Amino acid sequence: MPEKILVVEDNAAMRLSLVRLLLAESYQVAEAVDGEDGLAQYASFTPDLVIMDINMPRMNGLEAVKHLREFSGVPILILSVRSNEMDKVYGLDVGADDYLAKPFGAEELLARVRSLLRRRVHEKLATKPDVLRLGGGELVIDLSRQQALLNGQLVRLTPIESRLLFTLAERPGESFTHRQLLKAVWQGDPSGTTQNLKLYILYLRRKIEPEPEKPQYLLTVRGAGYMLAAL
């Protein structure tokens, strides 16, 4: 399956050039015209990499990076005409993974894209635990045994609750859209609706949260979906 890249760039000519370049390399590409549009596209597209311009209307690239980092560890490559050292340092400090000054060559951009995507794969393989311990060990999710313990007691889950919890546990700290969860959990069953998803999120919270009305493990990501809290 081709890797997905979101291009956030307000300059139409530059955006088109980037999209064509990436499509020619067989990536799946979505595009956005500013930071706000980028966040909305991220929620529906869930890319493997974000290419983000800085100077954009409504919400600039640095603000968008800060928002993304509240719920996602997706690799972010900043593009900017600002090329001095302090601009680069600030961009990296707010959460970007790489910074490329304009103008740049197509081959250099593609090399950086490949590097960030490789790093992402290696990090996932290296850090994927079999057992998640949240809340200082209060909630334990054992992926290999497909079971959860709350304060040492086995949490009894229905099949749908189990699929929902362990789908989220595959990528703690990363948001899943409603569409992704419906596909993974209900697998095409007509009962898989957004209303039922919200209902089962509520059921799960009642079973794994100390205070279901103030969830600390199973989190709602506004405009994006749901995620299991990062370790």
mmCIF file of C-alpha atoms in Angstrom:
data_model
loop_
_atom_site.group_PDB
_atom_site.id
_atom_site.type_symbol
_atom_site.label_atom_id
_atom_site.label_comp_id
_atom_site.label_asym_id
_atom_site.label_seq_id
_atom_site.Cartn_x
_atom_site.Cartn_y
_atom_site.Cartn_z
ATOM 1 C CA MET A 1 0.000 0.000 0.000
ATOM 2 C CA PRO A 2 1.514 3.389 -0.973
ATOM 3 C CA GLU A 3 2.618 5.677 1.820
ATOM 4 C CA LYS A 4 0.438 8.739 2.327
ATOM 5 C CA ILE A 5 1.773 12.295 2.301
ATOM 6 C CA LEU A 6 -0.148 15.465 3.145
ATOM 7 C CA VAL A 7 1.095 18.654 1.442
ATOM 8 C CA VAL A 8 0.110 21.893 3.217
ATOM 9 C CA GLU A 9 1.042 24.868 1.020
ATOM 10 C CA ASP A 10 -0.902 28.046 0.191
ATOM 11 C CA ASN A 11 0.950 28.807 -3.060
ATOM 12 C CA ALA A 12 -1.064 26.998 -5.727
ATOM 13 C CA ALA A 13 1.819 26.616 -8.185
ATOM 14 C CA MET A 14 4.184 25.261 -5.527
ATOM 15 C CA ARG A 15 1.498 22.950 -4.160
ATOM 16 C CA LEU A 16 0.751 21.534 -7.605
ATOM 17 C CA SER A 17 4.456 21.012 -8.259
ATOM 18 C CA LEU A 18 4.902 19.128 -4.976
ATOM 19 C CA VAL A 19 1.818 16.982 -5.540
ATOM 20 C CA ARG A 20 2.923 16.014 -9.058
ATOM 21 C CA LEU A 21 6.439 15.213 -7.865
ATOM 22 C CA LEU A 22 5.162 12.935 -5.096
ATOM 23 C CA LEU A 23 2.547 11.241 -7.272
ATOM 24 C CA ALA A 24 5.279 10.458 -9.799
ATOM 25 C CA GLU A 25 7.056 8.570 -7.000
ATOM 26 C CA SER A 26 3.867 6.520 -6.369
ATOM 27 C CA TYR A 27 2.963 8.150 -3.059
ATOM 28 C CA GLN A 28 -0.674 8.743 -2.168
ATOM 29 C CA VAL A 29 -1.088 12.505 -1.762
ATOM 30 C CA ALA A 30 -3.615 14.886 -0.211
ATOM 31 C CA GLU A 31 -3.313 18.659 -0.247
ATOM 32 C CA ALA A 32 -4.347 21.587 1.952
ATOM 33 C CA VAL A 33 -4.147 25.361 1.479
ATOM 34 C CA ASP A 34 -3.380 26.500 5.046
ATOM 35 C CA GLY A 35 -2.889 25.250 8.601
ATOM 36 C CA GLU A 36 -6.577 24.923 9.436
ATOM 37 C CA ASP A 37 -7.279 23.035 6.233
ATOM 38 C CA GLY A 38 -4.219 20.889 6.945
ATOM 39 C CA LEU A 39 -5.525 19.825 10.355
ATOM 40 C CA ALA A 40 -8.896 18.923 8.833
ATOM 41 C CA GLN A 41 -7.227 16.949 6.041
ATOM 42 C CA TYR A 42 -5.016 15.169 8.567
ATOM 43 C CA ALA A 43 -8.082 13.927 10.441
ATOM 44 C CA SER A 44 -9.611 12.344 7.340
ATOM 45 C CA PHE A 45 -6.447 11.304 5.471
ATOM 46 C CA THR A 46 -4.177 10.186 8.379
ATOM 47 C CA PRO A 47 -0.912 10.604 6.450
ATOM 48 C CA ASP A 48 2.426 8.924 7.091
ATOM 49 C CA LEU A 49 4.218 12.253 6.524
ATOM 50 C CA VAL A 50 3.244 15.935 6.467
ATOM 51 C CA ILE A 51 5.031 18.520 4.302
ATOM 52 C CA MET A 52 4.222 21.928 5.806
ATOM 53 C CA ASP A 53 4.855 25.445 4.530
ATOM 54 C CA ILE A 54 5.252 28.152 7.208
ATOM 55 C CA ASN A 55 3.855 31.396 5.774
ATOM 56 C CA MET A 56 0.145 30.735 5.237
ATOM 57 C CA PRO A 57 -3.100 32.625 5.977
ATOM 58 C CA ARG A 58 -5.560 31.807 8.791
ATOM 59 C CA MET A 59 -3.173 29.421 10.577
ATOM 60 C CA ASN A 60 0.515 29.360 9.739
ATOM 61 C CA GLY A 61 2.621 26.233 9.538
ATOM 62 C CA LEU A 62 4.257 26.566 12.947
ATOM 63 C CA GLU A 63 0.872 26.873 14.676
ATOM 64 C CA ALA A 64 -0.369 23.828 12.761
ATOM 65 C CA VAL A 65 2.712 21.842 13.816
ATOM 66 C CA LYS A 66 2.050 22.706 17.464
ATOM 67 C CA HIS A 67 -1.560 21.517 17.147
ATOM 68 C CA LEU A 68 -0.517 18.288 15.422
ATOM 69 C CA ARG A 69 1.992 17.525 18.147
ATOM 70 C CA GLU A 70 -0.804 17.562 20.727
ATOM 71 C CA PHE A 71 -2.055 14.236 19.393
ATOM 72 C CA SER A 72 0.252 12.868 16.699
ATOM 73 C CA GLY A 73 3.866 11.869 16.204
ATOM 74 C CA VAL A 74 3.608 11.926 12.402
ATOM 75 C CA PRO A 75 6.873 13.048 10.732
ATOM 76 C CA ILE A 76 6.718 16.701 9.649
ATOM 77 C CA LEU A 77 8.955 18.331 7.040
ATOM 78 C CA ILE A 78 8.826 22.134 7.076
ATOM 79 C CA LEU A 79 9.351 24.116 3.869
ATOM 80 C CA SER A 80 10.152 27.814 4.168
ATOM 81 C CA VAL A 81 11.825 30.758 2.469
ATOM 82 C CA ARG A 82 13.254 31.558 5.901
ATOM 83 C CA SER A 83 16.702 30.025 5.841
ATOM 84 C CA ASN A 84 18.587 31.505 8.791
ATOM 85 C CA GLU A 85 19.692 29.259 11.622
ATOM 86 C CA MET A 86 17.296 30.596 14.274
ATOM 87 C CA ASP A 87 14.247 30.033 12.048
ATOM 88 C CA LYS A 88 15.350 26.440 11.496
ATOM 89 C CA VAL A 89 15.987 25.892 15.208
ATOM 90 C CA TYR A 90 12.572 27.293 16.124
ATOM 91 C CA GLY A 91 10.807 25.152 13.538
ATOM 92 C CA LEU A 92 12.472 22.019 14.881
ATOM 93 C CA ASP A 93 11.813 23.030 18.493
ATOM 94 C CA VAL A 94 8.051 23.388 17.973
ATOM 95 C CA GLY A 95 7.893 19.807 16.710
ATOM 96 C CA ALA A 96 9.040 19.503 13.097
ATOM 97 C CA ASP A 97 11.374 16.624 12.219
ATOM 98 C CA ASP A 98 13.184 18.318 9.339
ATOM 99 C CA TYR A 99 13.452 21.765 7.749
ATOM 100 C CA LEU A 100 14.115 22.505 4.086
ATOM 101 C CA ALA A 101 14.719 26.060 2.881
ATOM 102 C CA LYS A 102 13.228 27.291 -0.406
ATOM 103 C CA PRO A 103 14.289 27.121 -3.163
ATOM 104 C CA PHE A 104 15.249 23.461 -3.102
ATOM 105 C CA GLY A 105 15.905 20.706 -5.607
ATOM 106 C CA ALA A 106 13.385 17.963 -6.292
ATOM 107 C CA GLU A 107 15.885 15.195 -5.558
ATOM 108 C CA GLU A 108 16.824 16.686 -2.190
ATOM 109 C CA LEU A 109 13.164 16.925 -1.200
ATOM 110 C CA LEU A 110 12.535 13.309 -2.212
ATOM 111 C CA ALA A 111 15.626 12.147 -0.321
ATOM 112 C CA ARG A 112 14.385 13.846 2.846
ATOM 113 C CA VAL A 113 10.922 12.351 2.360
ATOM 114 C CA ARG A 114 12.379 8.851 2.028
ATOM 115 C CA SER A 115 14.587 9.385 5.075
ATOM 116 C CA LEU A 116 11.698 10.517 7.282
ATOM 117 C CA LEU A 117 9.481 7.642 6.157
ATOM 118 C CA ARG A 118 12.258 5.086 6.813
ATOM 119 C CA ARG A 119 12.853 6.541 10.253
ATOM 120 C CA ARG A 120 9.133 6.304 10.983
ATOM 121 C CA VAL A 121 9.058 2.600 10.104
ATOM 122 C CA HIS A 122 12.156 1.836 12.191
ATOM 123 C CA GLU A 123 10.780 3.714 15.201
ATOM 124 C CA LYS A 124 7.510 1.805 15.036
ATOM 125 C CA LEU A 125 9.291 -1.546 14.870
ATOM 126 C CA ALA A 126 11.704 -0.658 17.667
ATOM 127 C CA THR A 127 9.212 0.828 20.102
ATOM 128 C CA LYS A 128 6.134 -1.327 19.670
ATOM 129 C CA PRO A 129 5.628 -2.988 23.080
ATOM 130 C CA ASP A 130 3.636 -6.131 23.789
ATOM 131 C CA VAL A 131 2.406 -4.728 27.096
ATOM 132 C CA LEU A 132 1.206 -1.161 27.668
ATOM 133 C CA ARG A 133 1.167 0.236 31.201
ATOM 134 C CA LEU A 134 -0.815 3.418 31.688
ATOM 135 C CA GLY A 135 -1.390 5.484 34.793
ATOM 136 C CA GLY A 136 1.720 4.136 36.496
ATOM 137 C CA GLY A 137 0.560 0.568 35.891
ATOM 138 C CA GLU A 138 -3.042 1.117 36.954
ATOM 139 C CA LEU A 139 -4.216 0.029 33.499
ATOM 140 C CA VAL A 140 -2.275 -2.780 31.798
ATOM 141 C CA ILE A 141 -3.035 -3.748 28.195
ATOM 142 C CA ASP A 142 -1.424 -6.997 27.060
ATOM 143 C CA LEU A 143 -1.454 -7.056 23.265
ATOM 144 C CA SER A 144 -0.082 -10.575 22.902
ATOM 145 C CA ARG A 145 -2.686 -12.072 25.243
ATOM 146 C CA GLN A 146 -5.416 -9.678 24.125
ATOM 147 C CA GLN A 147 -6.431 -8.809 27.659
ATOM 148 C CA ALA A 148 -6.607 -5.749 29.896
ATOM 149 C CA LEU A 149 -6.146 -5.431 33.651
ATOM 150 C CA LEU A 150 -7.360 -2.539 35.782
ATOM 151 C CA ASN A 151 -5.759 -2.412 39.236
ATOM 152 C CA GLY A 152 -4.741 -6.048 38.779
ATOM 153 C CA GLN A 153 -8.248 -7.235 37.913
ATOM 154 C CA LEU A 154 -9.137 -8.664 34.514
ATOM 155 C CA VAL A 155 -11.394 -6.331 32.525
ATOM 156 C CA ARG A 156 -14.170 -8.333 30.898
ATOM 157 C CA LEU A 157 -14.715 -7.059 27.373
ATOM 158 C CA THR A 158 -17.249 -7.880 24.694
ATOM 159 C CA PRO A 159 -15.838 -8.787 21.252
ATOM 160 C CA ILE A 160 -16.496 -5.284 19.909
ATOM 161 C CA GLU A 161 -15.024 -3.609 23.002
ATOM 162 C CA SER A 162 -11.974 -5.836 22.705
ATOM 163 C CA ARG A 163 -11.392 -5.064 19.015
ATOM 164 C CA LEU A 164 -11.849 -1.359 19.699
ATOM 165 C CA LEU A 165 -9.416 -1.262 22.621
ATOM 166 C CA PHE A 166 -6.701 -3.338 20.948
ATOM 167 C CA THR A 167 -6.982 -1.418 17.684
ATOM 168 C CA LEU A 168 -6.286 1.796 19.597
ATOM 169 C CA ALA A 169 -3.527 0.077 21.591
ATOM 170 C CA GLU A 170 -1.645 -0.760 18.392
ATOM 171 C CA ARG A 171 -0.683 2.922 18.113
ATOM 172 C CA PRO A 172 -0.804 4.640 21.512
ATOM 173 C CA GLY A 173 -0.550 8.395 21.261
ATOM 174 C CA GLU A 174 -1.874 8.483 17.687
ATOM 175 C CA SER A 175 -5.402 9.385 16.697
ATOM 176 C CA PHE A 176 -7.751 7.133 14.730
ATOM 177 C CA THR A 177 -10.570 8.602 12.680
ATOM 178 C CA HIS A 178 -14.129 7.334 13.015
ATOM 179 C CA ARG A 179 -13.793 5.753 9.575
ATOM 180 C CA GLN A 180 -10.627 3.863 10.531
ATOM 181 C CA LEU A 181 -12.173 2.496 13.709
ATOM 182 C CA LEU A 182 -15.431 1.498 12.051
ATOM 183 C CA LYS A 183 -13.501 -0.401 9.385
ATOM 184 C CA ALA A 184 -11.193 -2.133 11.883
ATOM 185 C CA VAL A 185 -13.784 -2.953 14.528
ATOM 186 C CA TRP A 186 -17.023 -3.628 12.639
ATOM 187 C CA GLN A 187 -15.347 -4.864 9.437
ATOM 188 C CA GLY A 188 -18.198 -3.890 7.132
ATOM 189 C CA ASP A 189 -21.038 -4.953 9.427
ATOM 190 C CA PRO A 190 -24.010 -2.580 8.928
ATOM 191 C CA SER A 191 -24.211 -2.009 12.691
ATOM 192 C CA GLY A 192 -20.907 -0.146 12.411
ATOM 193 C CA THR A 193 -22.146 3.430 12.645
ATOM 194 C CA THR A 194 -20.652 6.546 14.174
ATOM 195 C CA GLN A 195 -23.414 6.508 16.790
ATOM 196 C CA ASN A 196 -22.535 2.946 17.823
ATOM 197 C CA LEU A 197 -18.830 3.813 17.884
ATOM 198 C CA LYS A 198 -19.504 6.633 20.334
ATOM 199 C CA LEU A 199 -21.620 4.270 22.403
ATOM 200 C CA TYR A 200 -18.869 1.643 22.633
ATOM 201 C CA ILE A 201 -16.300 4.307 23.487
ATOM 202 C CA LEU A 202 -18.568 5.168 26.423
ATOM 203 C CA TYR A 203 -18.857 1.473 27.404
ATOM 204 C CA LEU A 204 -15.076 1.075 27.287
ATOM 205 C CA ARG A 205 -14.500 4.176 29.384
ATOM 206 C CA ARG A 206 -16.825 2.829 32.041
ATOM 207 C CA LYS A 207 -14.669 -0.295 32.223
ATOM 208 C CA ILE A 208 -11.126 1.114 32.054
ATOM 209 C CA GLU A 209 -11.315 4.690 33.333
ATOM 210 C CA PRO A 210 -11.181 5.595 37.055
ATOM 211 C CA GLU A 211 -13.468 8.536 36.203
ATOM 212 C CA PRO A 212 -15.257 7.816 32.900
ATOM 213 C CA GLU A 213 -16.574 11.380 32.679
ATOM 214 C CA LYS A 214 -12.956 12.649 32.851
ATOM 215 C CA PRO A 215 -11.090 10.121 30.678
ATOM 216 C CA GLN A 216 -7.314 9.935 30.969
ATOM 217 C CA TYR A 217 -6.645 6.815 28.868
ATOM 218 C CA LEU A 218 -9.245 6.707 26.091
ATOM 219 C CA LEU A 219 -9.161 10.238 24.718
ATOM 220 C CA THR A 220 -11.287 12.184 22.266
ATOM 221 C CA VAL A 221 -9.221 14.144 19.744
ATOM 222 C CA ARG A 222 -11.356 17.058 18.637
ATOM 223 C CA GLY A 223 -11.858 17.044 14.895
ATOM 224 C CA ALA A 224 -9.811 13.858 14.501
ATOM 225 C CA GLY A 225 -11.362 10.905 16.361
ATOM 226 C CA TYR A 226 -10.042 8.915 19.319
ATOM 227 C CA MET A 227 -6.726 7.711 20.665
ATOM 228 C CA LEU A 228 -5.252 5.737 23.521
ATOM 229 C CA ALA A 229 -3.025 7.942 25.669
ATOM 230 C CA ALA A 230 0.687 7.794 24.936
ATOM 231 C CA LEU A 231 2.907 5.823 27.312
#
